[in-house]
């Protein structure tokens, strides 16, 4: 019957799916427009593009300043990923499995960079780093980005740890394993997808970060996001769209890896 509950449910589902599709398209459209703009033949950004060319990608990879900023950002992101993954994993284990006094307060403090506006953190970091000579160099960026990335690792690893039965660690201890051995051989293999996903989020949080980078960059040490902001102000060419497209592709590949890790972890649990 036309007015049956099943028919109404199907119509409601179609309406909901259509609404979700419109919202997703609205969110993705600005990003998708960047891609054809990076292929335009004109010497300025325009949409729709007049002609198609890869010259702007060649110009990006041939430009010494762009390559310097890109490699600088990659070095920072890789170092940040390593430090944030180690710190966040150990902190998550201490909070979830340990008996630390004030563990919840420590967790809230660690997750604060997700809540506090980045502009506030950027100003604070600049005021602290500038007198110490940590602006515009690898160490300063790595310290700042690690602080911003640890919360992502903590969230994913804590969620993975809460799914692991603590009795597995007790069984390993009863078999003669130390606490460190139980973590390395029993806990870590089971939370590896969560750790890997957290490391991917840490890499993206560092590589795509713009606000803090704008404040603590120097004349020599510029990240790719700071270079983007400068060229938007003073040299608005399709190279900017090409760089943005490269960053989008890298982010999509890494997020695809996160989704694969999530599904792989779910298959292991089942």
Coordinates of C-alpha atoms in Angstrom, one line a residue:
X1 CA 0.0 0.0 0.0
X2 CA 1.1 3.5 -0.7
X3 CA 0.7 4.7 2.8
X4 CA 2.3 1.6 4.5
X5 CA 5.0 2.1 7.2
X6 CA 7.5 0.3 5.0
X7 CA 6.9 2.7 2.0
X8 CA 7.2 5.7 4.3
X9 CA 10.5 4.3 5.7
X10 CA 11.9 3.9 2.2
X11 CA 10.9 7.5 1.3
X12 CA 12.4 8.8 4.5
X13 CA 15.6 7.0 3.8
X14 CA 15.8 8.4 0.3
X15 CA 15.2 11.9 1.6
X16 CA 17.9 11.5 4.3
X17 CA 20.4 10.1 1.8
X18 CA 19.7 12.9 -0.6
X19 CA 20.2 15.5 2.2
X20 CA 23.4 14.0 3.3
X21 CA 24.6 13.9 -0.3
X22 CA 23.8 17.6 -0.8
X23 CA 25.7 18.5 2.4
X24 CA 28.7 16.4 1.4
X25 CA 28.8 18.0 -2.0
X26 CA 28.6 21.5 -0.4
X27 CA 31.6 20.6 1.8
X28 CA 33.6 19.0 -1.0
X29 CA 32.9 21.4 -3.8
X30 CA 35.4 24.1 -2.9
X31 CA 38.1 21.4 -2.6
X32 CA 37.2 19.8 -6.0
X33 CA 37.2 23.2 -7.7
X34 CA 40.9 23.6 -6.8
X35 CA 41.8 20.6 -9.0
X36 CA 40.7 22.0 -12.4
X37 CA 42.1 25.4 -11.5
X38 CA 45.5 23.9 -11.0
X39 CA 45.4 22.7 -14.6
X40 CA 44.4 26.0 -16.2
X41 CA 46.6 27.4 -19.0
X42 CA 46.3 31.1 -17.8
X43 CA 49.0 32.7 -15.7
X44 CA 46.4 33.5 -13.0
X45 CA 43.8 31.5 -11.2
X46 CA 40.5 31.2 -13.0
X47 CA 37.5 28.9 -13.0
X48 CA 36.5 27.3 -15.3
X49 CA 40.1 27.0 -16.7
X50 CA 40.9 27.9 -20.3
X51 CA 42.8 24.9 -21.6
X52 CA 44.6 22.2 -19.6
X53 CA 48.2 21.9 -18.7
X54 CA 50.6 20.4 -16.2
X55 CA 53.0 23.3 -16.3
X56 CA 52.0 24.6 -12.9
X57 CA 52.9 21.2 -11.3
X58 CA 56.3 21.3 -13.1
X59 CA 56.8 24.8 -11.9
X60 CA 56.0 23.7 -8.3
X61 CA 58.5 20.9 -8.4
X62 CA 61.1 23.0 -10.1
X63 CA 60.8 26.0 -7.7
X64 CA 63.6 25.9 -5.0
X65 CA 61.5 27.9 -2.5
X66 CA 58.5 25.6 -2.8
X67 CA 60.6 22.5 -2.5
X68 CA 62.4 23.9 0.5
X69 CA 59.1 24.6 2.2
X70 CA 57.8 21.2 1.2
X71 CA 60.7 19.2 2.5
X72 CA 60.8 21.3 5.7
X73 CA 57.2 20.5 6.3
X74 CA 57.8 16.8 5.6
X75 CA 60.7 16.6 8.0
X76 CA 58.7 18.3 10.7
X77 CA 55.7 16.1 10.1
X78 CA 57.7 12.9 10.2
X79 CA 59.5 13.9 13.4
X80 CA 56.2 15.0 14.9
X81 CA 54.5 11.7 14.0
X82 CA 57.3 9.7 15.7
X83 CA 57.3 11.7 18.9
X84 CA 53.5 12.1 19.1
X85 CA 52.9 8.4 18.5
X86 CA 55.3 7.4 21.2
X87 CA 54.1 10.0 23.7
X88 CA 50.4 9.6 23.0
X89 CA 50.5 5.7 23.1
X90 CA 52.4 5.7 26.4
X91 CA 50.1 8.4 27.9
X92 CA 47.0 6.5 26.8
X93 CA 48.3 3.3 28.4
X94 CA 49.0 5.2 31.6
X95 CA 45.6 6.7 31.7
X96 CA 43.5 3.7 30.6
X97 CA 45.5 0.9 32.4
X98 CA 47.4 2.8 35.1
X99 CA 46.4 4.0 38.5
X100 CA 47.8 7.5 38.2
X101 CA 46.4 10.1 40.6
X102 CA 44.6 12.8 38.7
X103 CA 44.6 10.7 35.5
X104 CA 41.5 12.3 34.2
X105 CA 42.9 15.8 34.8
X106 CA 46.0 14.7 32.9
X107 CA 43.9 13.4 30.0
X108 CA 41.9 16.6 29.9
X109 CA 45.1 18.7 29.9
X110 CA 46.6 16.6 27.1
X111 CA 43.4 17.0 25.0
X112 CA 43.3 20.8 25.6
X113 CA 44.9 21.6 22.2
X114 CA 41.8 20.3 20.5
X115 CA 39.6 22.7 22.4
X116 CA 41.8 25.9 22.8
X117 CA 41.7 28.0 19.6
X118 CA 44.9 27.6 17.6
X119 CA 45.3 31.4 17.3
X120 CA 45.6 31.5 21.1
X121 CA 48.1 28.7 21.1
X122 CA 50.0 30.3 18.3
X123 CA 50.4 33.6 20.2
X124 CA 51.4 31.8 23.3
X125 CA 54.0 29.6 21.5
X126 CA 55.5 32.7 19.8
X127 CA 55.9 34.5 23.1
X128 CA 57.6 31.5 24.6
X129 CA 59.7 30.4 21.6
X130 CA 60.9 33.8 20.4
X131 CA 63.1 34.6 23.5
X132 CA 64.5 31.0 23.3
X133 CA 65.4 31.2 19.6
X134 CA 63.0 28.5 18.7
X135 CA 61.1 30.3 16.0
X136 CA 61.7 29.4 12.4
X137 CA 63.7 26.2 13.1
X138 CA 63.1 22.5 13.1
X139 CA 63.2 21.9 16.8
X140 CA 60.7 24.7 17.6
X141 CA 58.2 23.4 14.9
X142 CA 58.6 19.8 16.1
X143 CA 57.9 20.7 19.7
X144 CA 54.8 22.8 18.8
X145 CA 53.4 20.3 16.3
X146 CA 53.9 17.4 18.7
X147 CA 51.9 19.2 21.3
X148 CA 49.1 19.7 18.8
X149 CA 49.3 16.1 17.5
X150 CA 49.4 14.1 20.7
X151 CA 45.7 14.4 21.4
X152 CA 44.8 12.7 18.1
X153 CA 47.0 9.7 19.1
X154 CA 45.6 9.6 22.6
X155 CA 42.0 9.5 21.3
X156 CA 42.6 6.6 18.9
X157 CA 44.9 4.6 21.1
X158 CA 42.7 5.0 24.2
X159 CA 39.7 3.8 22.2
X160 CA 41.7 0.8 21.0
X161 CA 42.9 0.0 24.6
X162 CA 39.4 0.0 26.0
X163 CA 38.5 -2.8 23.6
X164 CA 41.3 -5.0 24.9
X165 CA 40.6 -7.3 27.8
X166 CA 43.0 -6.5 30.7
X167 CA 42.9 -10.2 31.5
X168 CA 45.2 -10.8 28.5
X169 CA 47.9 -8.8 30.2
X170 CA 47.4 -10.6 33.5
X171 CA 47.7 -13.9 31.7
X172 CA 50.9 -12.8 30.2
X173 CA 52.2 -11.7 33.6
X174 CA 51.2 -15.1 35.1
X175 CA 53.3 -16.7 32.3
X176 CA 56.4 -14.8 33.5
X177 CA 56.3 -11.7 31.3
X178 CA 57.2 -8.4 32.7
X179 CA 54.9 -5.4 32.4
X180 CA 57.0 -4.1 29.4
X181 CA 57.0 -7.5 27.7
X182 CA 53.2 -7.9 28.2
X183 CA 52.7 -4.5 26.6
X184 CA 55.1 -5.2 23.7
X185 CA 54.0 -8.7 22.9
X186 CA 50.4 -8.8 23.9
X187 CA 48.9 -5.3 24.0
X188 CA 50.7 -3.5 21.2
X189 CA 49.9 -6.1 18.5
X190 CA 46.2 -5.8 19.4
X191 CA 46.1 -2.0 19.4
X192 CA 48.4 -1.6 16.3
X193 CA 45.6 -0.4 14.0
X194 CA 44.7 2.3 16.5
X195 CA 48.3 3.3 16.9
X196 CA 48.8 3.5 13.1
X197 CA 45.6 5.5 12.7
X198 CA 46.8 7.9 15.4
X199 CA 50.1 8.3 13.7
X200 CA 48.4 9.2 10.4
X201 CA 46.3 11.8 12.1
X202 CA 49.4 13.2 13.8
X203 CA 51.2 13.5 10.4
X204 CA 48.2 15.3 8.9
X205 CA 47.8 17.6 11.9
X206 CA 51.4 18.6 11.5
X207 CA 51.7 18.8 7.7
X208 CA 48.4 20.7 7.2
X209 CA 48.8 23.0 10.3
X210 CA 48.7 26.7 9.3
X211 CA 47.9 29.0 12.2
X212 CA 50.8 28.2 14.5
X213 CA 53.1 27.9 11.5
X214 CA 52.2 31.5 10.5
X215 CA 53.4 32.8 13.9
X216 CA 56.5 30.7 14.5
X217 CA 57.9 30.6 11.0
X218 CA 61.0 32.6 10.2
X219 CA 62.7 33.9 7.1
X220 CA 64.6 30.7 6.6
X221 CA 62.3 28.1 8.1
X222 CA 59.0 28.2 6.3
X223 CA 56.4 25.4 6.1
X224 CA 54.4 24.8 3.0
X225 CA 51.3 26.3 4.6
X226 CA 53.2 29.5 5.5
X227 CA 54.5 29.6 1.9
X228 CA 50.9 29.2 0.6
X229 CA 49.7 32.2 2.7
X230 CA 52.6 34.4 1.4
X231 CA 51.9 33.5 -2.2
X232 CA 48.2 34.1 -1.8
X233 CA 49.0 37.7 -0.7
X234 CA 51.9 38.5 -3.1
X235 CA 52.0 36.0 -6.0
X236 CA 48.6 34.5 -6.8
X237 CA 49.3 32.0 -9.6
X238 CA 47.9 28.6 -10.3
X239 CA 51.0 27.1 -8.6
X240 CA 49.0 27.7 -5.4
X241 CA 46.2 25.5 -6.7
X242 CA 48.7 22.9 -7.8
X243 CA 50.2 22.8 -4.3
X244 CA 46.8 22.6 -2.7
X245 CA 45.8 19.7 -5.0
X246 CA 49.0 17.8 -4.0
X247 CA 48.2 18.3 -0.3
X248 CA 44.6 17.2 -0.9
X249 CA 45.8 14.0 -2.7
X250 CA 48.3 13.2 0.1
X251 CA 45.6 13.7 2.7
X252 CA 43.1 11.5 0.8
X253 CA 45.7 8.7 0.5
X254 CA 46.5 8.8 4.2
X255 CA 42.9 9.0 5.2
X256 CA 42.2 6.0 2.9
X257 CA 45.0 4.2 4.8
X258 CA 43.3 5.1 8.1
X259 CA 40.0 3.6 6.8
X260 CA 41.8 0.5 5.7
X261 CA 43.4 0.1 9.1
X262 CA 40.0 0.6 10.8
X263 CA 38.4 -2.0 8.7
X264 CA 41.4 -4.3 9.1
X265 CA 41.1 -3.9 12.9
X266 CA 37.4 -4.6 12.8
X267 CA 38.0 -7.8 10.7
X268 CA 40.6 -9.0 13.3
X269 CA 38.2 -8.5 16.1
X270 CA 35.4 -10.4 14.3

